[in-house]
Each structure stands twice: as C-alpha cells, then as structure tokens.
JSON list of C-alpha atoms and ligand atoms in Angstrom, two decimals:
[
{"chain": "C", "resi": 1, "resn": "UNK", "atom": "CA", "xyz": [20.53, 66.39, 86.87]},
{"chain": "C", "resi": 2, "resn": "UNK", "atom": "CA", "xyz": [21.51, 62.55, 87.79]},
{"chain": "C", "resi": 3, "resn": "UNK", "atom": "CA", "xyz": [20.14, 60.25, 84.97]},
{"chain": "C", "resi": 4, "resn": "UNK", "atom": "CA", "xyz": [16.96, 58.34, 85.34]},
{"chain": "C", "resi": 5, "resn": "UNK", "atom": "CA", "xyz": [17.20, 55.86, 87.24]},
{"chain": "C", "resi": 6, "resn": "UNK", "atom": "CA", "xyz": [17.36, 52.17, 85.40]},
{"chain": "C", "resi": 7, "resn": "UNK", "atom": "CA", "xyz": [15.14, 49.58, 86.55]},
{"chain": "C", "resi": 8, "resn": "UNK", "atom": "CA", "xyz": [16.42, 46.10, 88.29]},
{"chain": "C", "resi": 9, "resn": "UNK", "atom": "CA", "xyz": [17.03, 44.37, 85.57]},
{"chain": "C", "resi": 10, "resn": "UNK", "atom": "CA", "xyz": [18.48, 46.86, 83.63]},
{"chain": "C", "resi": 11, "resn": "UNK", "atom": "CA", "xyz": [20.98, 47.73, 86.40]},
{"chain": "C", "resi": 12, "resn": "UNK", "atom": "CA", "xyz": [21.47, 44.24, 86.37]},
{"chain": "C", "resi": 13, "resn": "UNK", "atom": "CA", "xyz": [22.64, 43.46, 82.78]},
{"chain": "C", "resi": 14, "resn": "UNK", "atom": "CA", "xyz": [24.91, 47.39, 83.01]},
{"chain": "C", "resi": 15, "resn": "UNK", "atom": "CA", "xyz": [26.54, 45.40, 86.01]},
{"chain": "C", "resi": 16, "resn": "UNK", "atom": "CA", "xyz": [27.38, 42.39, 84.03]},
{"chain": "C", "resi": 17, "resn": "UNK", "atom": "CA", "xyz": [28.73, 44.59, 81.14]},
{"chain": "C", "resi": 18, "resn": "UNK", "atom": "CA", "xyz": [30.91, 46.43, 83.87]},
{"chain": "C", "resi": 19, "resn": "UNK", "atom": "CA", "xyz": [32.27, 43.22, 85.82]},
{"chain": "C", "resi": 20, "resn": "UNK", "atom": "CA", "xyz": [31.47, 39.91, 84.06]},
{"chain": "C", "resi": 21, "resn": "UNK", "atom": "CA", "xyz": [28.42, 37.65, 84.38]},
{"chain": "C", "resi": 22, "resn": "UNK", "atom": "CA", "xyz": [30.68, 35.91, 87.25]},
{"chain": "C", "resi": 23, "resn": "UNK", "atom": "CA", "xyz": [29.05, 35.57, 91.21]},
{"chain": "C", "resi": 24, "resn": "UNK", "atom": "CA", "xyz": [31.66, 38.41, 93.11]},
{"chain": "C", "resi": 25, "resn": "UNK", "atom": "CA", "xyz": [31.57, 35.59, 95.61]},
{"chain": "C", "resi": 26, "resn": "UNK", "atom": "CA", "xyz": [32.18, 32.35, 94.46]},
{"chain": "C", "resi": 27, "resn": "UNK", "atom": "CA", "xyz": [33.24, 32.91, 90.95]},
{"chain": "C", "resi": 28, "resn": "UNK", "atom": "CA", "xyz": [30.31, 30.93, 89.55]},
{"chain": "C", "resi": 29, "resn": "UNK", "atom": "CA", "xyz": [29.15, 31.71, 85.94]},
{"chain": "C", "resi": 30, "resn": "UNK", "atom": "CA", "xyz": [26.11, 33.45, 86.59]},
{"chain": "C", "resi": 31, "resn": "UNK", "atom": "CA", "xyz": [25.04, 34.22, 82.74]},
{"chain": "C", "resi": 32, "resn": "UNK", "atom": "CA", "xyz": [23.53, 30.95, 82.46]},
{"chain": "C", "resi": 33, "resn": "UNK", "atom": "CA", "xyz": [19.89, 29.91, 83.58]},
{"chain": "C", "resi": 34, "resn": "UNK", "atom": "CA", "xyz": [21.51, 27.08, 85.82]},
{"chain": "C", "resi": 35, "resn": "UNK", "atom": "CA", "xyz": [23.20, 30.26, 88.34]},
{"chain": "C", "resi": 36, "resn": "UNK", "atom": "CA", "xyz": [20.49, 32.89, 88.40]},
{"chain": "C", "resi": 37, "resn": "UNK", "atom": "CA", "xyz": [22.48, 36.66, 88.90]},
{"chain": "C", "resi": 38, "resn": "UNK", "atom": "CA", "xyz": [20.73, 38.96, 91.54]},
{"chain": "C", "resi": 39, "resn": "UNK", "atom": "CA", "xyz": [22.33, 42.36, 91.88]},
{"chain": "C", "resi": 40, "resn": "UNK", "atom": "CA", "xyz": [24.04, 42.48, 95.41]},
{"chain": "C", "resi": 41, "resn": "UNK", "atom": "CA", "xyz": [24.23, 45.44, 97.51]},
{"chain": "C", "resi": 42, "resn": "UNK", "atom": "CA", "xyz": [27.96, 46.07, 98.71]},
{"chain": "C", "resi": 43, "resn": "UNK", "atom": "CA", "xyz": [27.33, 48.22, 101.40]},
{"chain": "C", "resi": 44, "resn": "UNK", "atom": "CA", "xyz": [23.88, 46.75, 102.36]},
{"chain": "C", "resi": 45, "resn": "UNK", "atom": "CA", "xyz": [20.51, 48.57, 102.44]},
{"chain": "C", "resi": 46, "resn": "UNK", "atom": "CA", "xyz": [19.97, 48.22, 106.03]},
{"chain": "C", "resi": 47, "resn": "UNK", "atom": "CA", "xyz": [23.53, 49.80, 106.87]},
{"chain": "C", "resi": 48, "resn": "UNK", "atom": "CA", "xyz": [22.42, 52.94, 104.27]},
{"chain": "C", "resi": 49, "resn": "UNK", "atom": "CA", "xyz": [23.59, 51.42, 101.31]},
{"chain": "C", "resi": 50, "resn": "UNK", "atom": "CA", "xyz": [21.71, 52.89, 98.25]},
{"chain": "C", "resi": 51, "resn": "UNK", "atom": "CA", "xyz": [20.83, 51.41, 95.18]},
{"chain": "C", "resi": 52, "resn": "UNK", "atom": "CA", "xyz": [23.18, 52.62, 92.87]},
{"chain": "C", "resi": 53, "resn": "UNK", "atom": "CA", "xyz": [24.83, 50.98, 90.25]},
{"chain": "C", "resi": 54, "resn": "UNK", "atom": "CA", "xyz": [28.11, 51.72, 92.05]},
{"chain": "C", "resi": 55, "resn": "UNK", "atom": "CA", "xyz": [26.57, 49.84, 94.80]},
{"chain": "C", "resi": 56, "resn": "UNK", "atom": "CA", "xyz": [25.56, 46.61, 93.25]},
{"chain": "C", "resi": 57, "resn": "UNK", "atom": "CA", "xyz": [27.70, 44.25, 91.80]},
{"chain": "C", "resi": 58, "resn": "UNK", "atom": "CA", "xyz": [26.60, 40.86, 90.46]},
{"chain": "C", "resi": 59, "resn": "UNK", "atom": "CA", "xyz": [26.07, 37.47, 92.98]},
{"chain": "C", "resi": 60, "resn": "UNK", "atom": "CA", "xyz": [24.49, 34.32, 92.62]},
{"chain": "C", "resi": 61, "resn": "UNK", "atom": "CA", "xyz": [21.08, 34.02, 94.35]},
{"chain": "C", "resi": 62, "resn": "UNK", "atom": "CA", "xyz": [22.94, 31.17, 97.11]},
{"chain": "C", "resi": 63, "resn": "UNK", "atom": "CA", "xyz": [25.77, 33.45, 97.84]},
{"chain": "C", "resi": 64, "resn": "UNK", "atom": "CA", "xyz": [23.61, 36.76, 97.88]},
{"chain": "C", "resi": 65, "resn": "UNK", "atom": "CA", "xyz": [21.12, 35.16, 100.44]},
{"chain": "C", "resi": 66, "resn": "UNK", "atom": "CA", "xyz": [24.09, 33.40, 102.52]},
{"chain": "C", "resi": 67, "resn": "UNK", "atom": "CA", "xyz": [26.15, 36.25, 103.01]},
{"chain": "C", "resi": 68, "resn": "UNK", "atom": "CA", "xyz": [23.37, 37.57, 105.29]},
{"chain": "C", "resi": 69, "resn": "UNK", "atom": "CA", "xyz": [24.63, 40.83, 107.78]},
{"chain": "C", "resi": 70, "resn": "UNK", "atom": "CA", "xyz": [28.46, 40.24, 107.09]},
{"chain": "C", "resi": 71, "resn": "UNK", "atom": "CA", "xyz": [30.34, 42.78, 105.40]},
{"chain": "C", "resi": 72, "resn": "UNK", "atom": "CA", "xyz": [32.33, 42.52, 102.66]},
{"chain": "C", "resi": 73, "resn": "UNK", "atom": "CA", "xyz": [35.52, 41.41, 104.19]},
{"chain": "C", "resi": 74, "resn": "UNK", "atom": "CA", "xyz": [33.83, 39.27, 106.50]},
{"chain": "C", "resi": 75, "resn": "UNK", "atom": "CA", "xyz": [32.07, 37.48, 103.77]},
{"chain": "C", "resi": 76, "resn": "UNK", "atom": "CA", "xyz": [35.16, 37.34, 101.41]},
{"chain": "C", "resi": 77, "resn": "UNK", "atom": "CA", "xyz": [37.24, 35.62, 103.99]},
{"chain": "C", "resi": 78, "resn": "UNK", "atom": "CA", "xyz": [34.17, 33.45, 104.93]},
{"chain": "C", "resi": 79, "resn": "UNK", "atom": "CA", "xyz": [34.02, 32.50, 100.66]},
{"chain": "C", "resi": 80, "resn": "UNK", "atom": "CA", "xyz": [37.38, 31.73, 100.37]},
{"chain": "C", "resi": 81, "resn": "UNK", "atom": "CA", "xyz": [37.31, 29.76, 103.34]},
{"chain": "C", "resi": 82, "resn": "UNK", "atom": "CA", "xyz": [34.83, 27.65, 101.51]},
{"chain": "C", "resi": 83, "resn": "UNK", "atom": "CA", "xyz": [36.95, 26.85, 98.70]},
{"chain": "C", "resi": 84, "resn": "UNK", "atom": "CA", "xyz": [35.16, 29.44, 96.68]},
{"chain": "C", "resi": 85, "resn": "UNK", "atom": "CA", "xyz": [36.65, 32.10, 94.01]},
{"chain": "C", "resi": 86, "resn": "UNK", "atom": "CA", "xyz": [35.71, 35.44, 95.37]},
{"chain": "C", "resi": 87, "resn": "UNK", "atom": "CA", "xyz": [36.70, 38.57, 93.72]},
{"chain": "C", "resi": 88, "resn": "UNK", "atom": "CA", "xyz": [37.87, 41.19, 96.44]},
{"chain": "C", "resi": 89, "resn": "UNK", "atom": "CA", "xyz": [38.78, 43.37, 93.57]},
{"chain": "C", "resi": 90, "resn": "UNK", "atom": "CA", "xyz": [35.37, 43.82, 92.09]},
{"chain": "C", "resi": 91, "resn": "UNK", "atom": "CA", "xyz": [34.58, 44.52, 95.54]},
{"chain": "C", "resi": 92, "resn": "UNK", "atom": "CA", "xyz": [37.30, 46.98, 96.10]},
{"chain": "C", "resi": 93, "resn": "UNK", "atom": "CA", "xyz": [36.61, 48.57, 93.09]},
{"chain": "C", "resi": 94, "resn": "UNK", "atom": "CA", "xyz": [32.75, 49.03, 93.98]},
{"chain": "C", "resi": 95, "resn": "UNK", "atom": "CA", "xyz": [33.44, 50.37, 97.11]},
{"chain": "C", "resi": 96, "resn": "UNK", "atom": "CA", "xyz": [36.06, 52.83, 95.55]},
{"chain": "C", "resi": 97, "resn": "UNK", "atom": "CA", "xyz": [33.29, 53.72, 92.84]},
{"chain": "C", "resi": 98, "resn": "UNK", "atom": "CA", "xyz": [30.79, 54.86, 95.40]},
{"chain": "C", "resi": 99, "resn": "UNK", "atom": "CA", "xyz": [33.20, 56.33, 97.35]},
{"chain": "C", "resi": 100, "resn": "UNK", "atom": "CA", "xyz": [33.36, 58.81, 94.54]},
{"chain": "C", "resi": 101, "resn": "UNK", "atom": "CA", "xyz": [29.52, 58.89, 93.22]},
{"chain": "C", "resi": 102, "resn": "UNK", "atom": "CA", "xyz": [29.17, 59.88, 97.37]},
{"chain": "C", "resi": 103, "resn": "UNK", "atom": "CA", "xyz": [31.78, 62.82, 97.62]},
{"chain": "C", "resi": 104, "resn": "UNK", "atom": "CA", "xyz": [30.08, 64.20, 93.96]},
{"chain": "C", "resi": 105, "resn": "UNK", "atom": "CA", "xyz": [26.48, 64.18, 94.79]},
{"chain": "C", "resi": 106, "resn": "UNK", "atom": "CA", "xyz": [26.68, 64.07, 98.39]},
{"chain": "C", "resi": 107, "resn": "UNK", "atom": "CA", "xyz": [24.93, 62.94, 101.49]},
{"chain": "C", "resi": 108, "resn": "UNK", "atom": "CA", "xyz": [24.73, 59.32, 102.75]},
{"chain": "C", "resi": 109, "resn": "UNK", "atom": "CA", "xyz": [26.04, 59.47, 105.92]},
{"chain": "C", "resi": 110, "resn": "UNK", "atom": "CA", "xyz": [25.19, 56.25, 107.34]},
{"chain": "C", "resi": 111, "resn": "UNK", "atom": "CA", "xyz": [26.56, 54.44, 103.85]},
{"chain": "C", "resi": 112, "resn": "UNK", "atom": "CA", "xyz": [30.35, 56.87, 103.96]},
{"chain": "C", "resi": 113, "resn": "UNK", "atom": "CA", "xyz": [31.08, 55.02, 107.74]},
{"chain": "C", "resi": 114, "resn": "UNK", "atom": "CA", "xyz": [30.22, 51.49, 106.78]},
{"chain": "C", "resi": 115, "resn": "UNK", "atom": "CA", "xyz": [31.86, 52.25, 103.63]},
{"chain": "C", "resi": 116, "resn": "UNK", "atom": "CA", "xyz": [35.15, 53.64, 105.06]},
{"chain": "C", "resi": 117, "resn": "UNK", "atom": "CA", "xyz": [35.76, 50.96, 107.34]},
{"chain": "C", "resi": 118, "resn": "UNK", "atom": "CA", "xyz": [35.30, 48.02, 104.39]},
{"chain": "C", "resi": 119, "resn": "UNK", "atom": "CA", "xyz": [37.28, 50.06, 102.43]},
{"chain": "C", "resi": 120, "resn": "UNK", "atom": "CA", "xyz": [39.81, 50.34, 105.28]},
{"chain": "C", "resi": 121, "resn": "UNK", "atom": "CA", "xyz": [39.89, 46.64, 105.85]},
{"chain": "C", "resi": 122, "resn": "UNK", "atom": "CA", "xyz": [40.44, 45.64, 101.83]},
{"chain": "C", "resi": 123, "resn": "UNK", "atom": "CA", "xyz": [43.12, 48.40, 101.03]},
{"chain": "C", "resi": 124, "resn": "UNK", "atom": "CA", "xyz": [45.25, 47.15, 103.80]},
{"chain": "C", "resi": 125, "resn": "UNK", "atom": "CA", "xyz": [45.05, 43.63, 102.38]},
{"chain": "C", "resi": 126, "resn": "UNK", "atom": "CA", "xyz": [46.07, 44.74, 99.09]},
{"chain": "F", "resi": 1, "resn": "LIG", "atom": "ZN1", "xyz": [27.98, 32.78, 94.28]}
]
C-alpha cells in the first residue's frame, strides 16, 4: 500500500526539508514571505507528470509561472541565461527520483518519455 497521500502544503514543506527553501530556478530564498514557494512540477502535468513528491521540487511563484511549456533543460539554460542561480542538480536528482518511484509502482507512460529525454539531456551535461 503507497502512503496517503499529503496535501499541498504538506508536500510543500517535505520538499523544503528534502532540497532547501531555495527557488530550483533562480536560487532565490523562498522561506521568507517576501518569495512565496509553490511546489513545481518537473515533468509537467500536461506532459503526464504526476503529483508526487518526487515530482515537485520547490520554485518561486515568478519563476514557476515563467517557465511556462519549457522543459527542464530548456528552462535551466533560459535561467542561467538570465543571470539567475538555477540548480540543475536538484533537478537531476528529481528526475532520477521518479525515475525510480516509476519503475517500482509502475505505469506512467506518457511521464517515462518526457522524463527520459530530460534526463537524457542533463546527464550528458554532467
Ligand atoms: Zn525563482
């Protein structure tokens, strides 16, 4: 049996345990009331993504609404570009994370493609 499932804002504050109350993005300190934290889908919804903790990491509300329909590498060169601080580590790592949550309970076929590309495109970075 998979454990209940934890509400938004509990998912939220297990994902800044887990990673740091920093934006995956831009780097931003995102524990304070000034940088609001939204939990960010790495492989997004609309491309399968589900909403799993292994799925979510931590982003400001301006980077999580600017990053739009890019993927993860897109939007980490596009943040960098900027001047920002992304993380492509805590991104790795969340992809490699559901990676693993996918092969152990299964399905999510749409998610595994997206996600094998992305994780494709970071590990040859590295
Ligand atoms: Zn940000």
């Amino acid at each position: 049996m998979p454990p209940p499932p934890l509400n938004r804002r509990d998912r939220l504050a297990e994902i800044l345990e887990r990673d740091g109350a920093c934006c995956v993005w831009c780097g931003r300190d995102v524990g304070t009331d000034l940088v609001r934290a939204t939990t960010e889908h790495v492989v997004p919804r609309v491309k399968g993504g589900p909403s799993w903790l292994e799925n979510e990491v931590a982003a400001c509300a301006r980077c999580n609404r600017q990053r739009g329909n890019r993927t993860p590498a897109e939007w980490l060169d596009e943040c960098a570009a900027r001047g920002w601080d992304p993380s492509p580590a805590t991104i790795l790592a969340s992809l490699e994370r559901l990676e693993s949550a996918i092969e152990e309970r299964g399905g999510q076929r749409r998610a595994r493609r997206y996600l094998d590309s992305q994780l494709r495109r970071l590990r040859n970075r590295a």
